[in-house]
Amino acid sequence: MATKEFPPPVKWADDRLGIGKIGKKNLRKVFPDHWSFMLGEIALYSFIILILTGIFLTFWFKPSMAEVEYQGSYSLLKGLHMSEAYASTLDLSFDVRGGLLMRQIHHWAAVLFIAAMMVHLLRIFFTGAFRKPRELNWVIGFTMLFLGIIEGFIGYGLPDDLLSGTGLRITQGMIQSSPVIGTWLNFLIFGGEFPGDDMVPRFFTVHVLLIPGLILALVTAHLFLVVYHKHTQYPGPGRTEKNVVGYPLMPVYMAKAGGFFFVVFGITALMGALLQINPVWLYGPYNPAEVTAGSQPDWYMGWLEGSVRLMPGFESTFWGITLSWNLIIPALLIPPAFVTLVALYPFIEGWITGDKREHHLLDRPRNMPTRTGIGAAFITFYGLLWIAGGNDLIATHFGLSLNNVTWFLRFAVFIGPVLAFWVTRRVAISLQRADNDRLLHGLESGIIVRTPDGEYYEKHTPISKYEAYSLTAHDRTLPLEIGPETDDNGVRAPHRALKKVRASLSRFYFADAVQKPTATEIEEAHAHTAHEDDHHEAVEGVTGTVEVDDATAHKVVEH
């Protein structure tokens, strides 16, 4: 739209801010179209729902631990002494019109927010979307997930009910087990001995101001980098490392995004209306002398709970200081090590493979079998710890011994990831071989042909050029070579030992990976089977030209 066509208010703003020039460039930004890209949008829309419902809840929630006598509508707790935080939560649930609906939408949105971020990061991991130049965006996304988990856990503790208080008590024990600084950290967070008088006010400030502000800043940086780097895309006809094939932001994606937001909002509202979550009135107010039976944290904290449950109880004393290894190892060492390894994985893979190129085309998980196996191992490790967080419920529901369940999981948490890695890697390699067979020989038609000399063979039909292009739109992967031990002057190369380790890791990373056939191999295979079909056309190599058909001709290509 030209500047002269703007409505007067918009023209006034354009004259002073230059929004017409900015909008013309950015509103026509091209984005590829694939269902998996919506996972990030679900996380974004859930965050918006959290902000909107959170604003509503702050009007009535009282972040105070001052003791009051409850005189609200819920008769089973009437006359009971409790904190103002818990009493205001009951009022929100029973006396404020729409309060319970908003509470439940808020809680379901929090669960969906974290789940969507996790699945979104898994999609990025398995497709290699974290590679150069997007390593920083991976770290930003993982930081948002970490902050979202902390935000959810703090919000879970704000009502000051017995269930959340039990979870906070466990957390306080983990904090206090920190050598030397544990007591000081405990006093800093809880304002004195647990539960103290400042826990809810401090948590409220962090929950509604600090962490949401940090997440909002990271979301802004994340979206800016997505636009700056261009969006990644799956391999396909006409798609290269130097273009983006898709639809413009305005009007196509603006309309899609608007509609999808209301879909996410509607489903979340439906869940809030029909599916009960966190009925705090059933637990009662928090009392340090009481514990709820069968208490479980929200699902995203289950793996930390499981890590603590699996660790045998033992302690050591040095110079009058007691070290509780049953908490230090599962709560203070394993989770940070796991989180750090996942956050730094793009840099670790880049160092092992020596790949310094920019990547805008996504990998098919089967084409990177070692990375896919590592991802499966991570998921298995996380899942087994998550299952261990409910070992008591598994034992009671299935009539098993709690000790047997615990000991099984203690072994499984070490053996399971190794098995998952090996099986997933072998499956990915098998799928690579199947793809190569499709490229070289085509598809089995089920038609058996007999030649004049009595030979029988099955007739194969060639795959389309579009499919062949998609199957070959990835690089051949070769292990890193460390070079000669000495240079031309006979001087020993520096850091030789480190380079040998790197080369060994690179050979392991690319071991048994099936390389895609070259253009010559494809031509030879097709020439060998040309007698099967007189009209068979040889598939061009990766560098061949791919024509876009009428169904995709309306898509925009942005260089």
Tab-separated table of C-alpha atoms in Angstrom, residues 52-454:
chain	number	residue	atom	x	y	z
A	52	LEU	CA	-4.427	-12.490	30.230
A	53	THR	CA	-5.798	-14.912	32.849
A	54	GLY	CA	-3.009	-14.005	35.283
A	55	ILE	CA	-4.032	-10.339	35.169
A	56	PHE	CA	-7.575	-11.369	36.070
A	57	LEU	CA	-6.408	-13.505	39.006
A	58	THR	CA	-4.214	-10.762	40.493
A	59	PHE	CA	-7.305	-8.604	41.079
A	60	TRP	CA	-8.559	-10.991	43.781
A	61	PHE	CA	-5.569	-13.022	44.955
A	62	LYS	CA	-3.976	-11.735	48.174
A	63	PRO	CA	-0.266	-12.659	48.389
A	64	SER	CA	-0.110	-12.701	52.169
A	65	MET	CA	0.606	-15.358	54.789
A	66	ALA	CA	-1.261	-13.463	57.505
A	67	GLU	CA	-3.590	-15.802	59.373
A	68	VAL	CA	-7.346	-15.316	58.930
A	69	GLU	CA	-10.475	-17.280	59.779
A	70	TYR	CA	-12.260	-18.507	56.688
A	71	GLN	CA	-15.913	-17.455	56.391
A	72	GLY	CA	-16.489	-18.068	52.693
A	73	SER	CA	-18.924	-20.245	50.767
A	74	TYR	CA	-17.115	-23.563	51.106
A	75	SER	CA	-18.777	-24.890	54.257
A	76	LEU	CA	-16.327	-27.749	54.902
A	77	LEU	CA	-13.534	-25.264	55.674
A	78	LYS	CA	-15.645	-22.542	57.310
A	79	GLY	CA	-14.155	-21.365	60.609
A	80	LEU	CA	-10.733	-22.888	59.879
A	81	HIS	CA	-7.620	-20.736	60.329
A	82	MET	CA	-5.573	-20.322	57.161
A	83	SER	CA	-3.393	-17.835	55.306
A	84	GLU	CA	-4.906	-14.966	53.345
A	85	ALA	CA	-3.398	-16.489	50.199
A	86	TYR	CA	-5.334	-19.728	50.634
A	87	ALA	CA	-8.534	-17.930	51.684
A	88	SER	CA	-8.400	-15.656	48.615
A	89	THR	CA	-7.850	-18.709	46.405
A	90	LEU	CA	-11.014	-20.269	47.859
A	91	ASP	CA	-12.870	-16.995	47.278
A	92	LEU	CA	-11.679	-16.999	43.669
A	93	SER	CA	-12.927	-20.553	43.282
A	94	PHE	CA	-16.374	-20.158	44.891
A	95	ASP	CA	-17.321	-16.492	45.297
A	96	VAL	CA	-15.846	-14.601	42.323
A	97	ARG	CA	-17.900	-14.997	39.159
A	98	GLY	CA	-15.765	-16.807	36.605
A	99	GLY	CA	-12.933	-17.143	39.095
A	100	LEU	CA	-12.713	-20.923	39.069
A	101	LEU	CA	-12.855	-20.977	35.275
A	102	MET	CA	-9.996	-18.470	35.089
A	103	ARG	CA	-7.974	-20.418	37.654
A	104	GLN	CA	-8.335	-23.618	35.696
A	105	ILE	CA	-7.660	-21.988	32.306
A	106	HIS	CA	-4.541	-20.420	33.837
A	107	HIS	CA	-3.325	-23.771	35.176
A	108	TRP	CA	-4.072	-25.688	31.979
A	109	ALA	CA	-2.371	-22.971	29.915
A	110	ALA	CA	0.725	-23.319	32.108
A	111	VAL	CA	0.779	-27.081	31.527
A	112	LEU	CA	0.274	-26.584	27.783
A	113	PHE	CA	2.918	-23.835	27.647
A	114	ILE	CA	5.646	-26.093	29.040
A	115	ALA	CA	4.534	-29.137	27.028
A	116	ALA	CA	4.500	-27.136	23.770
A	117	MET	CA	7.974	-25.739	24.442
A	118	MET	CA	9.319	-29.234	25.126
A	119	VAL	CA	7.849	-30.720	21.944
A	120	HIS	CA	8.962	-27.653	19.955
A	121	LEU	CA	12.535	-28.094	21.185
A	122	LEU	CA	12.397	-31.798	20.317
A	123	ARG	CA	11.357	-30.901	16.767
A	124	ILE	CA	14.266	-28.476	16.536
A	125	PHE	CA	16.681	-31.073	17.926
A	126	PHE	CA	15.718	-33.976	15.682
A	127	THR	CA	15.664	-31.848	12.508
A	128	GLY	CA	18.965	-30.086	13.244
A	129	ALA	CA	17.388	-26.615	13.296
A	130	PHE	CA	19.841	-25.626	16.059
A	131	ARG	CA	22.877	-25.634	13.739
A	132	LYS	CA	24.736	-22.515	12.629
A	133	PRO	CA	23.557	-19.737	12.702
A	134	ARG	CA	20.825	-20.698	15.216
A	135	GLU	CA	22.849	-21.946	18.199
A	136	LEU	CA	21.998	-18.819	20.198
A	137	ASN	CA	18.298	-19.254	19.486
A	138	TRP	CA	18.513	-22.815	20.832
A	139	VAL	CA	20.004	-21.499	24.079
A	140	ILE	CA	17.315	-18.803	24.264
A	141	GLY	CA	14.545	-21.370	23.722
A	142	PHE	CA	15.979	-23.750	26.299
A	143	THR	CA	16.307	-20.890	28.786
A	144	MET	CA	12.636	-20.055	28.231
A	145	LEU	CA	11.737	-23.675	28.967
A	146	PHE	CA	13.800	-23.622	32.162
A	147	LEU	CA	12.211	-20.339	33.278
A	148	GLY	CA	8.768	-21.670	32.381
A	149	ILE	CA	9.271	-24.713	34.627
A	150	ILE	CA	10.381	-22.493	37.527
A	151	GLU	CA	7.469	-20.137	36.866
A	152	GLY	CA	4.999	-23.016	36.874
A	153	PHE	CA	6.382	-24.466	40.086
A	154	ILE	CA	6.280	-21.108	41.880
A	155	GLY	CA	2.707	-20.490	40.719
A	156	TYR	CA	1.773	-23.978	41.903
A	157	GLY	CA	2.974	-22.964	45.396
A	158	LEU	CA	1.142	-19.630	45.652
A	159	PRO	CA	-2.265	-20.921	46.925
A	160	ASP	CA	-0.531	-22.165	50.123
A	161	ASP	CA	-2.569	-25.373	50.178
A	162	LEU	CA	-1.384	-28.650	51.685
A	163	LEU	CA	-0.394	-30.211	48.349
A	164	SER	CA	1.753	-27.294	47.184
A	165	GLY	CA	3.186	-26.887	50.675
A	166	THR	CA	4.327	-30.516	50.630
A	167	GLY	CA	6.106	-29.918	47.329
A	168	LEU	CA	7.735	-26.753	48.649
A	169	ARG	CA	8.857	-28.627	51.744
A	170	ILE	CA	10.649	-31.166	49.523
A	171	THR	CA	12.228	-28.315	47.564
A	172	GLN	CA	13.338	-26.665	50.796
A	173	GLY	CA	15.082	-29.895	51.790
A	174	MET	CA	16.922	-29.997	48.453
A	175	ILE	CA	18.016	-26.375	48.856
A	176	GLN	CA	19.171	-26.927	52.408
A	177	SER	CA	21.280	-29.917	51.353
A	178	SER	CA	23.597	-27.589	49.393
A	179	PRO	CA	26.992	-27.683	51.125
A	180	VAL	CA	27.956	-24.511	53.035
A	181	ILE	CA	25.385	-22.191	51.405
A	182	GLY	CA	22.243	-24.305	51.879
A	183	THR	CA	21.007	-22.576	55.034
A	184	TRP	CA	21.653	-19.112	53.621
A	185	LEU	CA	19.803	-19.942	50.399
A	186	ASN	CA	16.909	-21.265	52.437
A	187	PHE	CA	16.668	-18.030	54.431
A	188	LEU	CA	16.966	-15.938	51.245
A	189	ILE	CA	14.118	-17.757	49.468
A	190	PHE	CA	11.734	-18.361	52.358
A	191	GLY	CA	12.621	-15.405	54.586
A	192	GLY	CA	13.643	-17.576	57.537
A	193	GLU	CA	12.773	-21.040	58.735
A	194	PHE	CA	10.320	-22.809	56.443
A	195	PRO	CA	7.605	-21.851	55.745
A	196	GLY	CA	8.272	-18.389	57.214
A	197	ASP	CA	6.099	-15.342	56.689
A	198	ASP	CA	7.545	-14.032	53.414
A	199	MET	CA	7.312	-17.066	51.150
A	200	VAL	CA	4.072	-16.220	49.323
A	201	PRO	CA	4.792	-12.461	48.903
A	202	ARG	CA	8.253	-13.200	47.522
A	203	PHE	CA	7.002	-15.943	45.235
A	204	PHE	CA	4.195	-13.684	44.027
A	205	THR	CA	6.614	-10.919	43.020
A	206	VAL	CA	8.817	-13.368	41.152
A	207	HIS	CA	5.798	-15.069	39.559
A	208	VAL	CA	4.000	-11.988	38.227
A	209	LEU	CA	6.910	-9.623	37.524
A	210	LEU	CA	10.414	-11.055	37.327
A	211	ILE	CA	10.081	-14.319	35.403
A	212	PRO	CA	7.281	-13.182	33.025
A	213	GLY	CA	9.389	-10.130	32.178
A	214	LEU	CA	12.403	-12.323	31.435
A	215	ILE	CA	10.330	-14.726	29.324
A	216	LEU	CA	8.767	-11.834	27.397
A	217	ALA	CA	12.227	-10.415	26.652
A	218	LEU	CA	13.459	-13.823	25.507
A	219	VAL	CA	10.363	-14.348	23.316
A	220	THR	CA	11.066	-11.000	21.635
A	221	ALA	CA	14.717	-11.917	21.045
A	222	HIS	CA	13.712	-15.380	19.815
A	223	LEU	CA	11.229	-14.040	17.249
A	224	PHE	CA	13.673	-11.355	16.105
A	225	LEU	CA	16.326	-14.004	15.410
A	226	VAL	CA	13.772	-16.185	13.578
A	227	VAL	CA	13.053	-13.278	11.217
A	228	TYR	CA	16.716	-12.243	10.947
A	229	HIS	CA	18.039	-15.730	10.151
A	230	LYS	CA	15.082	-16.708	7.925
A	231	HIS	CA	12.890	-19.627	8.861
A	232	THR	CA	14.207	-23.140	8.349
A	233	GLN	CA	12.368	-25.375	5.899
A	234	TYR	CA	12.110	-29.058	5.066
A	235	PRO	CA	13.810	-30.307	1.897
A	236	GLY	CA	11.627	-30.272	-1.201
A	237	PRO	CA	11.379	-29.120	-4.800
A	238	GLY	CA	12.796	-25.651	-5.287
A	239	ARG	CA	14.010	-25.361	-1.681
A	240	THR	CA	17.686	-24.642	-1.164
A	241	GLU	CA	19.961	-23.264	1.537
A	242	LYS	CA	19.665	-19.822	-0.063
A	243	ASN	CA	15.895	-19.320	-0.357
A	244	VAL	CA	12.628	-19.772	1.515
A	245	VAL	CA	9.605	-21.268	-0.242
A	246	GLY	CA	6.274	-20.522	1.393
A	247	TYR	CA	3.624	-17.888	1.929
A	248	PRO	CA	3.943	-14.214	2.948
A	249	LEU	CA	3.256	-13.101	6.497
A	250	MET	CA	0.538	-10.720	5.292
A	251	PRO	CA	-2.177	-11.711	4.608
A	252	VAL	CA	-1.750	-15.514	4.648
A	253	TYR	CA	0.038	-16.144	7.920
A	254	MET	CA	-1.621	-13.273	9.752
A	255	ALA	CA	-4.977	-14.909	9.036
A	256	LYS	CA	-3.695	-18.380	9.908
A	257	ALA	CA	-2.051	-17.188	13.120
A	258	GLY	CA	-5.162	-15.307	14.216
A	259	GLY	CA	-7.375	-18.299	13.631
A	260	PHE	CA	-4.950	-20.693	15.289
A	261	PHE	CA	-4.742	-18.462	18.378
A	262	PHE	CA	-8.502	-18.703	18.858
A	263	VAL	CA	-8.317	-22.479	18.358
A	264	VAL	CA	-5.709	-22.766	21.124
A	265	PHE	CA	-7.647	-20.358	23.341
A	266	GLY	CA	-10.900	-22.239	22.740
A	267	ILE	CA	-9.423	-25.655	23.519
A	268	THR	CA	-7.746	-24.300	26.663
A	269	ALA	CA	-11.002	-22.690	27.779
A	270	LEU	CA	-12.852	-25.948	27.112
A	271	MET	CA	-10.330	-27.835	29.246
A	272	GLY	CA	-10.674	-25.232	31.988
A	273	ALA	CA	-14.450	-25.576	31.932
A	274	LEU	CA	-14.723	-29.369	31.802
A	275	LEU	CA	-11.517	-30.848	33.255
A	276	GLN	CA	-10.812	-30.241	36.926
A	277	ILE	CA	-7.240	-29.368	37.877
A	278	ASN	CA	-5.718	-28.482	41.243
A	279	PRO	CA	-8.863	-28.522	43.467
A	280	VAL	CA	-7.149	-26.804	46.416
A	281	TRP	CA	-10.267	-27.017	48.610
A	282	LEU	CA	-9.838	-30.794	48.832
A	283	TYR	CA	-6.354	-30.496	50.345
A	284	GLY	CA	-6.924	-27.822	52.980
A	285	PRO	CA	-4.483	-25.136	54.114
A	286	TYR	CA	-0.794	-25.957	54.493
A	287	ASN	CA	0.287	-27.243	57.878
A	288	PRO	CA	3.956	-28.283	58.344
A	289	ALA	CA	2.797	-31.139	60.597
A	290	GLU	CA	0.649	-32.722	57.855
A	291	VAL	CA	1.351	-34.393	54.501
A	292	THR	CA	-1.136	-35.307	51.781
A	293	ALA	CA	-1.295	-38.989	50.817
A	294	GLY	CA	-0.128	-39.819	47.295
A	295	SER	CA	0.937	-36.236	46.618
A	296	GLN	CA	2.446	-35.642	43.173
A	297	PRO	CA	3.876	-32.469	41.608
A	298	ASP	CA	2.833	-31.124	38.220
A	299	TRP	CA	4.092	-33.447	35.489
A	300	TYR	CA	7.037	-31.259	34.441
A	301	MET	CA	8.582	-31.596	37.937
A	302	GLY	CA	8.106	-35.373	38.001
A	303	TRP	CA	11.597	-36.178	36.690
A	304	LEU	CA	13.256	-34.272	39.548
A	305	GLU	CA	10.989	-36.018	42.043
A	306	GLY	CA	11.865	-39.372	40.464
A	307	SER	CA	15.579	-38.659	40.617
A	308	VAL	CA	15.332	-38.098	44.369
A	309	ARG	CA	13.160	-41.191	44.912
A	310	LEU	CA	15.570	-43.500	43.106
A	311	MET	CA	18.665	-42.423	45.011
A	312	PRO	CA	19.570	-44.669	47.990
A	313	GLY	CA	19.835	-42.828	51.290
A	314	PHE	CA	23.385	-42.272	52.519
A	315	GLU	CA	25.321	-39.406	54.071
A	316	SER	CA	28.922	-38.455	54.864
A	317	THR	CA	30.380	-36.165	57.519
A	318	PHE	CA	33.546	-34.129	56.954
A	319	TRP	CA	34.912	-31.663	59.532
A	320	GLY	CA	31.542	-31.479	61.245
A	321	ILE	CA	29.662	-30.862	57.954
A	322	THR	CA	27.082	-33.474	56.909
A	323	LEU	CA	26.739	-34.095	53.186
A	324	SER	CA	23.425	-35.681	52.203
A	325	TRP	CA	24.409	-37.519	49.037
A	326	ASN	CA	20.855	-38.838	48.672
A	327	LEU	CA	19.854	-35.241	47.831
A	328	ILE	CA	23.065	-33.693	46.498
A	329	ILE	CA	23.511	-36.216	43.657
A	330	PRO	CA	19.893	-36.497	42.387
A	331	ALA	CA	18.824	-32.889	43.032
A	332	LEU	CA	21.972	-30.743	42.796
A	333	LEU	CA	24.238	-32.648	40.393
A	334	ILE	CA	22.226	-34.783	37.936
A	335	PRO	CA	19.570	-32.189	36.868
A	336	PRO	CA	22.064	-29.323	36.315
A	337	ALA	CA	24.400	-31.676	34.422
A	338	PHE	CA	21.534	-32.938	32.241
A	339	VAL	CA	20.231	-29.420	31.565
A	340	THR	CA	23.718	-28.072	30.766
A	341	LEU	CA	24.442	-30.948	28.369
A	342	VAL	CA	21.203	-30.353	26.459
A	343	ALA	CA	21.711	-26.563	26.358
A	344	LEU	CA	25.261	-26.888	24.988
A	345	TYR	CA	24.528	-29.732	22.574
A	346	PRO	CA	24.657	-27.557	19.390
A	347	PHE	CA	28.175	-26.451	20.265
A	348	ILE	CA	29.227	-29.997	21.187
A	349	GLU	CA	27.931	-31.440	17.906
A	350	GLY	CA	29.514	-28.621	15.903
A	351	TRP	CA	32.879	-29.280	17.558
A	352	ILE	CA	32.704	-33.050	16.969
A	353	THR	CA	31.623	-32.830	13.323
A	354	GLY	CA	33.680	-29.759	12.441
A	355	ASP	CA	30.693	-28.379	10.537
A	356	LYS	CA	31.010	-24.592	10.276
A	357	ARG	CA	28.541	-24.041	7.427
A	358	GLU	CA	25.201	-22.265	7.678
A	359	HIS	CA	22.176	-24.558	7.503
A	360	HIS	CA	18.673	-23.493	6.502
A	361	LEU	CA	17.386	-26.849	5.227
A	362	LEU	CA	16.268	-29.243	7.951
A	363	ASP	CA	17.530	-32.782	8.368
A	364	ARG	CA	15.316	-35.826	8.244
A	365	PRO	CA	16.020	-37.570	11.576
A	366	ARG	CA	16.949	-40.809	9.784
A	367	ASN	CA	19.761	-39.031	7.935
A	368	MET	CA	21.516	-38.237	11.233
A	369	PRO	CA	21.198	-41.595	13.028
A	370	THR	CA	23.611	-40.822	15.881
A	371	ARG	CA	21.915	-37.533	16.752
A	372	THR	CA	18.517	-39.228	16.577
A	373	GLY	CA	19.782	-41.989	18.862
A	374	ILE	CA	21.128	-39.437	21.336
A	375	GLY	CA	17.735	-37.709	21.354
A	376	ALA	CA	15.989	-41.016	22.030
A	377	ALA	CA	18.439	-41.673	24.898
A	378	PHE	CA	17.681	-38.254	26.411
A	379	ILE	CA	13.937	-38.874	26.174
A	380	THR	CA	14.285	-42.332	27.723
A	381	PHE	CA	16.380	-41.005	30.610
A	382	TYR	CA	13.876	-38.209	31.262
A	383	GLY	CA	10.902	-40.562	30.921
A	384	LEU	CA	12.257	-43.164	33.332
A	385	LEU	CA	12.948	-40.501	35.966
A	386	TRP	CA	9.450	-39.146	35.353
A	387	ILE	CA	7.968	-42.621	35.882
A	388	ALA	CA	10.021	-42.992	39.066
A	389	GLY	CA	8.317	-39.851	40.395
A	390	GLY	CA	5.149	-41.942	40.683
A	391	ASN	CA	6.702	-45.242	41.788
A	392	ASP	CA	4.344	-45.446	44.766
A	393	LEU	CA	1.249	-45.045	42.591
A	394	ILE	CA	2.556	-47.612	40.094
A	395	ALA	CA	3.082	-50.070	42.943
A	396	THR	CA	-0.370	-49.556	44.474
A	397	HIS	CA	-2.317	-49.489	41.181
A	398	PHE	CA	-0.702	-52.631	39.769
A	399	GLY	CA	-0.285	-54.542	43.024
A	400	LEU	CA	3.508	-54.540	42.853
A	401	SER	CA	6.175	-54.229	45.494
A	402	LEU	CA	7.379	-50.635	45.868
A	403	ASN	CA	10.924	-51.901	46.458
A	404	ASN	CA	10.830	-54.014	43.281
A	405	VAL	CA	9.579	-51.068	41.216
A	406	THR	CA	12.285	-48.814	42.649
A	407	TRP	CA	15.105	-51.315	42.055
A	408	PHE	CA	13.911	-52.001	38.509
A	409	LEU	CA	13.961	-48.269	37.729
A	410	ARG	CA	17.400	-47.859	39.332
A	411	PHE	CA	18.839	-50.237	36.751
A	412	ALA	CA	16.571	-49.110	33.904
A	413	VAL	CA	17.633	-45.473	34.194
A	414	PHE	CA	21.174	-46.527	33.209
A	415	ILE	CA	20.422	-49.379	30.793
A	416	GLY	CA	17.333	-47.884	29.112
A	417	PRO	CA	19.033	-44.864	27.464
A	418	VAL	CA	21.804	-47.081	26.050
A	419	LEU	CA	19.271	-49.515	24.563
A	420	ALA	CA	17.157	-46.633	23.218
A	421	PHE	CA	20.240	-45.106	21.573
A	422	TRP	CA	21.293	-48.369	19.915
A	423	VAL	CA	17.830	-49.397	18.716
A	424	THR	CA	16.943	-45.929	17.397
A	425	ARG	CA	20.268	-45.612	15.611
A	426	ARG	CA	19.878	-48.986	13.910
A	427	VAL	CA	16.294	-48.157	12.872
A	428	ALA	CA	17.448	-44.833	11.378
A	429	ILE	CA	20.219	-46.585	9.429
A	430	SER	CA	17.713	-49.146	8.128
A	431	LEU	CA	15.449	-46.333	6.947
A	432	GLN	CA	18.416	-44.722	5.186
A	433	ARG	CA	19.041	-47.970	3.327
A	434	ALA	CA	15.364	-48.152	2.376
A	435	ASP	CA	15.549	-44.608	0.962
A	436	ASN	CA	18.623	-45.490	-1.086
A	437	ASP	CA	16.837	-48.542	-2.446
A	438	ARG	CA	13.902	-46.346	-3.494
A	439	LEU	CA	16.288	-43.960	-5.250
A	440	LEU	CA	18.217	-46.658	-7.075
A	441	HIS	CA	15.494	-49.166	-7.912
A	442	GLY	CA	12.153	-47.390	-7.427
A	443	LEU	CA	9.079	-48.871	-5.793
A	444	GLU	CA	7.985	-52.499	-5.818
A	445	SER	CA	4.973	-52.754	-8.120
A	446	GLY	CA	3.896	-56.295	-7.185
A	447	ILE	CA	4.017	-57.255	-10.869
A	448	ILE	CA	6.088	-60.369	-11.601
A	449	VAL	CA	7.542	-60.515	-15.126
A	450	ARG	CA	8.938	-63.579	-16.884
A	451	THR	CA	11.627	-63.046	-19.512
A	452	PRO	CA	11.895	-65.199	-22.696
A	453	ASP	CA	14.787	-67.128	-21.142
A	454	GLY	CA	12.680	-68.099	-18.103
